[in-house]
Coordinates of C-alpha atoms in Angstrom, one line a residue:
Chain A
A1 CA -2.4 6.8 -16.6
Q2 CA -2.8 3.6 -14.7
S3 CA -5.8 3.0 -12.4
V4 CA -7.6 0.1 -10.7
T5 CA -11.2 -0.2 -9.7
Q6 CA -12.2 -2.6 -7.0
L7 CA -15.8 -3.5 -7.8
D8 CA -16.9 -4.3 -4.2
S9 CA -16.2 -2.3 -1.1
H10 CA -17.3 -5.1 1.2
V11 CA -17.5 -8.9 0.6
S12 CA -18.9 -11.3 3.2
V13 CA -18.6 -15.1 3.0
S14 CA -18.9 -18.0 5.3
E15 CA -15.9 -19.9 6.5
G16 CA -15.1 -22.8 4.1
T17 CA -16.8 -21.2 1.1
P18 CA -15.0 -19.6 -1.9
V19 CA -13.8 -16.1 -2.0
L20 CA -13.9 -13.8 -5.0
L21 CA -12.6 -10.2 -4.9
R22 CA -13.0 -8.3 -8.1
C23 CA -10.5 -5.8 -9.7
N24 CA -10.5 -4.1 -13.1
Y25 CA -7.5 -2.2 -14.3
S26 CA -6.8 0.5 -16.8
S27 CA -3.3 0.9 -18.2
S28 CA -1.8 2.2 -21.4
Y29 CA 1.1 -0.1 -21.0
S30 CA 1.6 -3.7 -20.1
P31 CA 0.9 -3.5 -16.4
S32 CA 2.4 -5.1 -13.4
L33 CA -0.5 -6.0 -11.0
F34 CA -0.5 -6.9 -7.4
W35 CA -2.8 -7.8 -4.5
Y36 CA -1.9 -6.7 -1.0
V37 CA -3.7 -7.6 2.2
Q38 CA -3.9 -5.3 5.3
H39 CA -5.0 -6.6 8.7
P40 CA -6.3 -4.1 11.2
N41 CA -3.7 -1.5 12.3
K42 CA -1.0 -3.3 10.3
G43 CA 1.0 -2.5 7.2
L44 CA 0.4 -4.1 3.8
Q45 CA 1.6 -7.5 2.9
L46 CA 2.1 -8.7 -0.6
L47 CA -0.2 -11.6 -1.6
L48 CA 0.8 -12.1 -5.2
K49 CA 2.1 -10.3 -8.3
Y50 CA 1.6 -10.5 -12.0
T51 CA 4.5 -9.3 -14.2
S52 CA 3.6 -10.7 -17.7
A53 CA 4.6 -14.2 -17.2
A54 CA 1.9 -16.8 -16.4
T55 CA -1.6 -15.4 -16.4
L56 CA -2.6 -17.5 -13.4
V57 CA -0.6 -16.3 -10.4
K58 CA -0.5 -18.2 -7.2
G59 CA 0.2 -16.3 -4.0
I60 CA 0.5 -16.9 -0.3
N61 CA -2.2 -18.4 2.0
G62 CA -3.9 -20.2 -0.8
F63 CA -4.9 -17.1 -2.8
E64 CA -4.5 -16.9 -6.6
A65 CA -5.4 -14.4 -9.3
E66 CA -5.9 -14.6 -13.0
F67 CA -4.9 -11.8 -15.4
K68 CA -7.4 -11.5 -18.3
K69 CA -6.3 -8.9 -20.8
S70 CA -9.5 -9.1 -22.8
E71 CA -11.5 -8.3 -19.7
T72 CA -8.9 -5.9 -18.2
S73 CA -9.5 -7.9 -14.9
F74 CA -7.3 -9.3 -12.2
H75 CA -9.7 -11.0 -9.8
L76 CA -8.5 -12.6 -6.5
T77 CA -9.8 -16.0 -5.5
K78 CA -9.4 -18.6 -2.8
P79 CA -11.3 -21.9 -2.8
S80 CA -12.1 -22.0 0.9
A81 CA -12.1 -19.0 3.2
H82 CA -10.6 -19.1 6.7
M83 CA -11.4 -16.9 9.6
S84 CA -7.8 -15.5 9.4
D85 CA -8.5 -14.2 5.9
A86 CA -10.7 -11.4 7.3
A87 CA -8.9 -8.2 6.3
E88 CA -8.8 -5.3 3.8
Y89 CA -7.5 -6.3 0.3
F90 CA -6.0 -3.9 -2.2
C91 CA -5.6 -4.3 -5.9
V92 CA -2.6 -2.4 -7.2
V93 CA -1.2 -1.5 -10.6
N94 CA 2.3 -0.4 -11.4
K95 CA 3.6 1.1 -14.6
W96 CA 6.3 -1.4 -15.8
G97 CA 9.7 -0.2 -14.6
A98 CA 8.3 2.9 -12.9
Q99 CA 8.0 1.6 -9.3
K100 CA 5.0 3.9 -8.8
L101 CA 2.1 2.0 -7.4
V102 CA -1.6 3.1 -7.7
F103 CA -3.9 1.5 -5.2
G104 CA -7.6 0.7 -5.5
Q105 CA -10.0 1.8 -2.8
G106 CA -9.9 -1.6 -1.1
T107 CA -12.3 -4.4 -0.4
R108 CA -13.1 -5.4 3.2
L109 CA -13.5 -9.2 3.5
T110 CA -15.6 -10.5 6.3
I111 CA -15.7 -14.2 7.2
N112 CA -18.8 -15.5 8.9
P113 CA -18.4 -18.6 11.2
Chain B
E1 CA 12.3 -12.0 7.7
A2 CA 13.6 -8.4 7.7
E3 CA 11.0 -5.7 8.3
V4 CA 10.5 -2.0 7.7
A5 CA 10.5 -0.3 11.1
Q6 CA 8.3 2.7 11.8
S7 CA 7.9 4.8 15.0
P8 CA 5.8 5.8 16.7
R9 CA 2.9 3.4 16.2
Y10 CA 0.4 6.0 17.4
K11 CA 0.6 9.7 17.7
I12 CA -2.0 12.2 19.0
T13 CA -1.3 15.9 18.4
E14 CA -3.2 19.1 18.5
K15 CA -3.7 21.1 15.4
S16 CA -1.0 23.6 14.6
Q17 CA 1.6 21.5 16.4
A18 CA 4.6 19.9 14.7
V19 CA 4.8 16.1 14.3
A20 CA 7.5 13.8 12.9
F21 CA 7.5 10.1 11.9
W22 CA 10.6 7.9 11.5
C23 CA 11.2 5.0 9.1
D24 CA 14.0 2.5 8.9
P25 CA 13.9 0.5 5.7
I26 CA 15.1 -3.0 5.1
S27 CA 18.8 -3.1 4.8
G28 CA 20.0 -2.6 1.3
H29 CA 16.8 -1.3 -0.1
A30 CA 17.7 1.9 -2.0
T31 CA 14.1 3.0 -2.7
L32 CA 12.0 4.3 0.1
Y33 CA 8.4 5.5 0.0
W34 CA 6.0 7.4 2.3
Y35 CA 2.3 6.8 1.8
R36 CA -0.7 8.3 3.5
Q37 CA -3.8 6.2 4.0
I38 CA -7.0 8.0 5.0
L39 CA -9.5 5.8 6.8
G40 CA -11.5 3.7 4.3
Q41 CA -9.3 4.5 1.3
G42 CA -6.2 3.0 -0.4
P43 CA -2.7 4.4 0.3
E44 CA -1.6 7.4 -1.7
L45 CA 2.1 8.1 -2.4
L46 CA 3.5 11.2 -0.7
V47 CA 7.1 11.0 -1.6
Q48 CA 9.6 8.5 -3.1
F49 CA 13.3 8.4 -2.5
Q50 CA 16.0 6.7 -4.5
D51 CA 19.0 6.6 -2.0
E52 CA 19.1 10.2 -0.6
S53 CA 17.4 11.8 -3.6
V54 CA 13.7 12.6 -4.0
V55 CA 12.4 11.1 -7.2
D56 CA 8.7 11.9 -6.8
D57 CA 7.1 14.4 -4.4
S58 CA 4.4 15.6 -6.7
Q59 CA 1.6 14.7 -4.1
L60 CA 3.4 16.1 -1.1
P61 CA 1.8 19.2 0.4
K62 CA 5.0 21.1 0.5
D63 CA 3.7 24.1 2.5
R64 CA 3.4 21.9 5.6
F65 CA 5.0 18.5 4.8
S66 CA 8.7 17.8 4.5
A67 CA 10.7 14.5 4.1
E68 CA 14.3 13.8 4.3
R69 CA 16.6 10.8 3.9
L70 CA 20.0 12.4 4.6
K71 CA 22.3 9.4 4.4
G72 CA 20.1 7.3 2.1
V73 CA 19.1 4.9 4.9
D74 CA 16.4 6.0 7.4
S75 CA 13.9 8.7 6.7
T76 CA 11.8 11.3 8.6
L77 CA 8.5 12.7 7.5
K78 CA 7.5 16.0 9.2
I79 CA 4.2 17.9 9.3
Q80 CA 4.2 21.5 10.6
P81 CA 1.7 22.7 11.4
A82 CA -0.6 19.7 11.6
E83 CA -4.3 20.2 10.5
L84 CA -7.3 18.1 11.3
G85 CA -7.4 16.7 7.8
D86 CA -3.9 15.2 8.3
S87 CA -5.4 12.4 10.6
A88 CA -4.5 9.2 8.8
M89 CA -2.2 6.2 8.7
Y90 CA 1.3 7.1 7.5
L91 CA 3.0 4.1 5.9
C92 CA 6.6 3.7 5.0
A93 CA 7.8 1.1 2.4
S94 CA 11.1 0.1 0.9
S95 CA 12.1 -1.9 -2.1
L96 CA 15.0 -3.1 -4.3
R97 CA 14.8 -1.8 -7.9
N98 CA 11.9 -3.3 -9.8
S99 CA 10.9 -5.5 -6.9
P100 CA 7.7 -5.5 -4.8
L101 CA 7.4 -3.0 -1.9
H102 CA 7.7 -4.1 1.7
F103 CA 5.6 -2.0 4.1
G104 CA 6.0 -1.1 7.7
N105 CA 3.1 -1.3 10.2
G106 CA 2.5 2.4 9.9
T107 CA 2.0 5.4 12.3
R108 CA -1.6 6.3 13.0
L109 CA -1.8 10.0 13.5
T110 CA -4.8 11.7 15.2
V111 CA -5.0 15.5 15.1
T112 CA -7.3 17.0 17.6

């Protein structure tokens, strides 16, 4: 069975400093991995996806993530945080071809001025 | 950009009452999903449709929840009777085959 573990329930950074949101996955198959962002009282928006092509994936709003099979990790990073990045972030795994997403518990990102 | 439409945005109901949510997916998206998101947790799949057929409802509490997508386009999720533990955000999503999901803004349900 597929699963993801988000290692931090809450991350707080200052505006202009780097962001790191950690995610480890478990999958018996070659996984598809995603990061979604959710702003308060909104639906989820896709930030980026990994589907076995390049291991470094670039997404929207300056975010990127690196797939590391040896570490079973898919951490999300951004070089410089912006106030508008404050939101809940979800790491998601999908069994290839199954279209059945399994969400992590989420990481709440707070940006300090 | 096309969006998944959901209504209502907010719903307050008393326990034991019936409640219904509506979702209109992006045009052309054959796959439609209903997720439940309890406060502080990630979304969990309730039901998945491919066109008008249910392909996964293993996590749907069928004694009180029902979902339909009669013409393979829009969908309704119903709860009867509602319980206090049903308070959550109900998210609808749609997708093309093997493509990322597009989510609506959700319906926040409060059961009193």
